[in-house]
CSV table of C-alpha atoms in Angstrom, one decimal:
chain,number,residue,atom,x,y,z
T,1,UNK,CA,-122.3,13.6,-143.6
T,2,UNK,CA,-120.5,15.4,-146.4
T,3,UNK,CA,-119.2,12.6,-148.8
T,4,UNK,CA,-117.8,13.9,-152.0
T,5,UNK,CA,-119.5,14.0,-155.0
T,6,UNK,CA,-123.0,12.8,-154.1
T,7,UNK,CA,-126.1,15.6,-153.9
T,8,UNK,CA,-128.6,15.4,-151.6
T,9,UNK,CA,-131.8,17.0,-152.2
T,10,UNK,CA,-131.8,18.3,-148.4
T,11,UNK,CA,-128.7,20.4,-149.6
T,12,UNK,CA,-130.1,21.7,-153.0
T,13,UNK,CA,-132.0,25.0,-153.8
T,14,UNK,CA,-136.1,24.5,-153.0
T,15,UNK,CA,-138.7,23.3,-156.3
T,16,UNK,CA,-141.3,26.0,-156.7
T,17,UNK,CA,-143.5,23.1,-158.4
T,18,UNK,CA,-141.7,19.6,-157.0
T,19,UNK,CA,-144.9,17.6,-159.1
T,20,UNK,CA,-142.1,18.5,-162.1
T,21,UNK,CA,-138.9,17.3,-160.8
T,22,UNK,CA,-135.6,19.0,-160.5
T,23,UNK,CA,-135.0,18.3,-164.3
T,24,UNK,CA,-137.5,20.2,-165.9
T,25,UNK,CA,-136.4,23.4,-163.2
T,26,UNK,CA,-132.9,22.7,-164.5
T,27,UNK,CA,-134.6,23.1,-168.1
T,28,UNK,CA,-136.7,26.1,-167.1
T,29,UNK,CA,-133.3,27.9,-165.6
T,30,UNK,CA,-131.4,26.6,-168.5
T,31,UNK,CA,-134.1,28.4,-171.0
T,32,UNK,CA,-134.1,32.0,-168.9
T,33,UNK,CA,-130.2,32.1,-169.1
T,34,UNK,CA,-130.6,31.8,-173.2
T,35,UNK,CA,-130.3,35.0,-174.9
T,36,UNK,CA,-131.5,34.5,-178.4
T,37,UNK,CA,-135.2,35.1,-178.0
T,38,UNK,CA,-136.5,32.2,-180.4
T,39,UNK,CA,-134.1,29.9,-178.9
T,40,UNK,CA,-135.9,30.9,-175.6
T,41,UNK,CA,-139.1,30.3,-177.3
T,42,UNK,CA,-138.7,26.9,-178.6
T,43,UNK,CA,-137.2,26.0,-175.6
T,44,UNK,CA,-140.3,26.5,-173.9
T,45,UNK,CA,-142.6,24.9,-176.4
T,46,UNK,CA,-140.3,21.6,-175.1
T,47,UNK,CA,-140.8,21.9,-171.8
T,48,UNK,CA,-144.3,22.7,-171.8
T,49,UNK,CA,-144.5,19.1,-173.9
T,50,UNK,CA,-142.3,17.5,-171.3
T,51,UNK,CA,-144.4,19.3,-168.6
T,52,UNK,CA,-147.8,17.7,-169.8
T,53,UNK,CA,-146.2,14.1,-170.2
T,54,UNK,CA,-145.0,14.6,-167.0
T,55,UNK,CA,-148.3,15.3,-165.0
T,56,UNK,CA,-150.8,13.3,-167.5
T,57,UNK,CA,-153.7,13.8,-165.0
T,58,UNK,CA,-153.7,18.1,-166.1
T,59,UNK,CA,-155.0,17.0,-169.6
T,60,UNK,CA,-158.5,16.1,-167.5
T,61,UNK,CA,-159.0,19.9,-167.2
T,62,UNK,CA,-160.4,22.2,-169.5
T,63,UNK,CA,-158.0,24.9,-169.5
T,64,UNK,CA,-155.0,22.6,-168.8
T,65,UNK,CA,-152.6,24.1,-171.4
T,66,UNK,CA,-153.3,27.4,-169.4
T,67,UNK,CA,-152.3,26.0,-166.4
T,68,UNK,CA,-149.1,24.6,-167.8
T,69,UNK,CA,-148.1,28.0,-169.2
T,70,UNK,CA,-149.0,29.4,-165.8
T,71,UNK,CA,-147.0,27.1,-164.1
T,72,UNK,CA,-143.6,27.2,-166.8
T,73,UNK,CA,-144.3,31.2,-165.9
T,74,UNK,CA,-144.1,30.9,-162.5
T,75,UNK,CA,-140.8,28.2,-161.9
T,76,UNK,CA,-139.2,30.3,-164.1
T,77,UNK,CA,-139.3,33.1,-161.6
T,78,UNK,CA,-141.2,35.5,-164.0
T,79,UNK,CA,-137.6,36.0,-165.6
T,80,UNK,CA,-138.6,34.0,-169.5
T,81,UNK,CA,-138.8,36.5,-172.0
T,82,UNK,CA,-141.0,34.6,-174.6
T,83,UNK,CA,-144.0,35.4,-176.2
T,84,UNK,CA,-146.4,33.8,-174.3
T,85,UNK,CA,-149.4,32.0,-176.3
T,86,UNK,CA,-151.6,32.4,-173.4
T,87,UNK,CA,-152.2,35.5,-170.9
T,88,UNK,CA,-150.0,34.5,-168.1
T,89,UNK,CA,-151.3,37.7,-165.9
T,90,UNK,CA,-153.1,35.7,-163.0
T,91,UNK,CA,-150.6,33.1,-163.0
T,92,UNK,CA,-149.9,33.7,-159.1
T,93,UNK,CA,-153.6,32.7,-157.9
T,94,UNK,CA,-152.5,29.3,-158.6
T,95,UNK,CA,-150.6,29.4,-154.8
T,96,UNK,CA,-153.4,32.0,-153.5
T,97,UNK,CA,-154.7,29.7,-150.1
T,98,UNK,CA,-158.2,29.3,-149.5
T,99,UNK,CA,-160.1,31.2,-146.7
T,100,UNK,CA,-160.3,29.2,-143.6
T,101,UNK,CA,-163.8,27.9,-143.4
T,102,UNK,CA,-165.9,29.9,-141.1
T,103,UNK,CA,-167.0,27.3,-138.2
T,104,UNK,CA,-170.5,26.8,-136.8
T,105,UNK,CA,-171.4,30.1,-134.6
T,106,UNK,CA,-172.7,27.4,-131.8
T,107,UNK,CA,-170.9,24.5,-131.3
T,108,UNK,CA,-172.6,20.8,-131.7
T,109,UNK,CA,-174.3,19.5,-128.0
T,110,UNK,CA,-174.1,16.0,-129.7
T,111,UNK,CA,-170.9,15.3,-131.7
T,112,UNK,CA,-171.3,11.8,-131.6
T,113,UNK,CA,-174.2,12.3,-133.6
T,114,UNK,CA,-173.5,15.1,-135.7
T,115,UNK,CA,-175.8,18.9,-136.6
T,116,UNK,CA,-177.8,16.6,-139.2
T,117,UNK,CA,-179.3,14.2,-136.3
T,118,UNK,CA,-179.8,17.8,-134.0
T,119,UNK,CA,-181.5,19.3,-136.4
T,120,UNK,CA,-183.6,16.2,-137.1
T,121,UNK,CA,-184.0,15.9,-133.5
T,122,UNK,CA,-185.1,19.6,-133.1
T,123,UNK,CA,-187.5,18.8,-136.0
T,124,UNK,CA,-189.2,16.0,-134.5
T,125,UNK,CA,-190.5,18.4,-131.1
T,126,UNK,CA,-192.3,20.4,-133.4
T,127,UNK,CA,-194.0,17.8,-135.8
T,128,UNK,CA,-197.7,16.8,-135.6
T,129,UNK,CA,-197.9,12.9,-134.6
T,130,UNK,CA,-198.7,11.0,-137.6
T,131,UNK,CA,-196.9,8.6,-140.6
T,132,UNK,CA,-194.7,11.5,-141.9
T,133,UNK,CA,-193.4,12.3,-138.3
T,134,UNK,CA,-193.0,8.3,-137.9
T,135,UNK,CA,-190.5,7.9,-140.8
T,136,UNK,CA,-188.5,10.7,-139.8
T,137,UNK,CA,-188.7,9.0,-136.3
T,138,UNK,CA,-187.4,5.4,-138.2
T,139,UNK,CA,-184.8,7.7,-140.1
T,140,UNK,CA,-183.4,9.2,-137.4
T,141,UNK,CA,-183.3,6.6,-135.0
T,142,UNK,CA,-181.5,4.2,-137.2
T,143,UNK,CA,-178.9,7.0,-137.6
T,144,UNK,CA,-178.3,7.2,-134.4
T,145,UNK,CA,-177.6,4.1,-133.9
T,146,UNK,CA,-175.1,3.5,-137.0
T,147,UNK,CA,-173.4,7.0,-135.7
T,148,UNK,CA,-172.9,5.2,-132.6
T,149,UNK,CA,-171.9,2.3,-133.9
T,150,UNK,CA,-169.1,4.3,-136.0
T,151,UNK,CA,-167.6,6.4,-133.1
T,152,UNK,CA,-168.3,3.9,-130.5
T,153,UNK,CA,-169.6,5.7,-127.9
T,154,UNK,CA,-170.7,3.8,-125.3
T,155,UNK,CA,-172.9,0.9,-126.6
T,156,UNK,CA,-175.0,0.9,-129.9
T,157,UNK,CA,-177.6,-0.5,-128.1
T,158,UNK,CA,-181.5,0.4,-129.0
T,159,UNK,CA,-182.4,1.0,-125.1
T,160,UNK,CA,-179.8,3.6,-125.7
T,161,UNK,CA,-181.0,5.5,-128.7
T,162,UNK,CA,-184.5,5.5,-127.2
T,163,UNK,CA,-183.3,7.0,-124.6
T,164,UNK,CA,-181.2,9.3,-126.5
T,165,UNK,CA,-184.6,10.5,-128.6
T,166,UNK,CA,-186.9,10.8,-125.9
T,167,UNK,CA,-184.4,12.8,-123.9
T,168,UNK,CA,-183.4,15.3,-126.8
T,169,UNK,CA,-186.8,15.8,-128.0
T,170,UNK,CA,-188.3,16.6,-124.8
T,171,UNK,CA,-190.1,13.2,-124.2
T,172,UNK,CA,-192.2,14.3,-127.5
T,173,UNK,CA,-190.7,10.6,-129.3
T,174,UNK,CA,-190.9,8.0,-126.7
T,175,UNK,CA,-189.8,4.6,-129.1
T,176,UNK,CA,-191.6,1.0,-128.0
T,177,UNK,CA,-188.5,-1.4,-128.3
T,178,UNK,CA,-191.9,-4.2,-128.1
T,179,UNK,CA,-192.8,-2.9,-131.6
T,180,UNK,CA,-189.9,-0.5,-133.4
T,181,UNK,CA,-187.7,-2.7,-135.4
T,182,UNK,CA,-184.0,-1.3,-136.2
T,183,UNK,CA,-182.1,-1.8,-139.4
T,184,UNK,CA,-179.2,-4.3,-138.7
T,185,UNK,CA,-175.9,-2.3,-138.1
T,186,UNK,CA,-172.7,-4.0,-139.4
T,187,UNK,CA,-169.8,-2.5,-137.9
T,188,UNK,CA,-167.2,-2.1,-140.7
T,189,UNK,CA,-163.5,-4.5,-139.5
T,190,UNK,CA,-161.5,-0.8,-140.0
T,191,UNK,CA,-163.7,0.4,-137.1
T,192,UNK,CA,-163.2,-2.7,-135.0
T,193,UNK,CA,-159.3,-2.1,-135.4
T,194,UNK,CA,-159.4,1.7,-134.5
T,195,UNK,CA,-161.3,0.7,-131.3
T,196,UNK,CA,-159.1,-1.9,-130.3
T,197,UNK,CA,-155.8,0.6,-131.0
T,198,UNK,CA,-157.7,3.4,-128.0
């Protein structure tokens, strides 16, 4: 629909930085297309102040007049001709993305548990029996069984993560349910809801 008159953002020119709104990039084009230099320059000294009351939450860094010279520097296309009060060189490592994270080389046997409870797990084969093997035993049951309360995976019972140990440590942790008391695991009302949506 093409009434007259009214501008729609879906038919206007892209924001570099759209945190600033159109206005300020109106400013920042309307500064470039000056040609007395020290009218360029204290145009920019405005819109840097309009900048920063703009997006408060820069003043909580260090170096955030930096950043809002960086970023004048860069929605002006490079194109203002000022004297810039701060080295504007690496401006452009602002929209540099971040490596993808390298994943695990071997993938996780038990996602419902998590790498932190294998490795505990893997831990526990290897551990001479006595009180510092049964607190990581305690630790990592009770994990187990709040991980499987979270992701509810089949039931967050304790027959279950007995099972669960004694199988993935090689029978080396067999748990007596007569005599091994569990934390209580409260099952947060978000989690509930997420269940009842699947």
């Amino acid at each position: 629909m093409n009434i007259k008159g009214l501008d729609y953002n879906t038919q206007r020119k892209k924001l570099l930085m759209p945190e600033y709104g159109r206005e300020i990039q109106k400013m920042i084009d309307h500064a470039v297309s000056l040609t007395d230099r020290r009218q360029r320059q204290e145009c920019a000294m405005t819109i840097v102040k309009l900048m920063e009351a703009k997006v408060p939450q820069l003043k909580e860094n260090e170096d955030y007049e930096q950043t809002l010279w960086d970023h004048l520097y860069l929605m002006s296309q490079k194109q203002l001709d000022i004297d810039w009060p701060f080295d504007v060189s690496g401006a452009e490592k602002i929209h540099d993305k971040p490596k993808p994270m390298q994943l695990p080389k071997e993938g996780i046997a038990l996602r419902h548990y998590g790498r932190l409870v294998e490795e505990l797990l893997d831990k526990l084969k290897t551990m001479p029996a006595g009180e510092e093997r049964d607190a990581l035993t305690y630790f990592t049951a009770n994990q187990m069984k709040r991980d499987l309360a979270t992701w509810g995976h089949g039931s967050a019972d304790d027959e279950k993560v007995a099972n669960d140990i004694a199988r993935y440590t090689d029978g080396v942790i067999q748990i007596d349910l007569n005599s091994f008391t569990f934390e209580k695991v409260v099952v947060s009302e978000e989690n509930r809801r997420t269940k009842r949506k699947k």
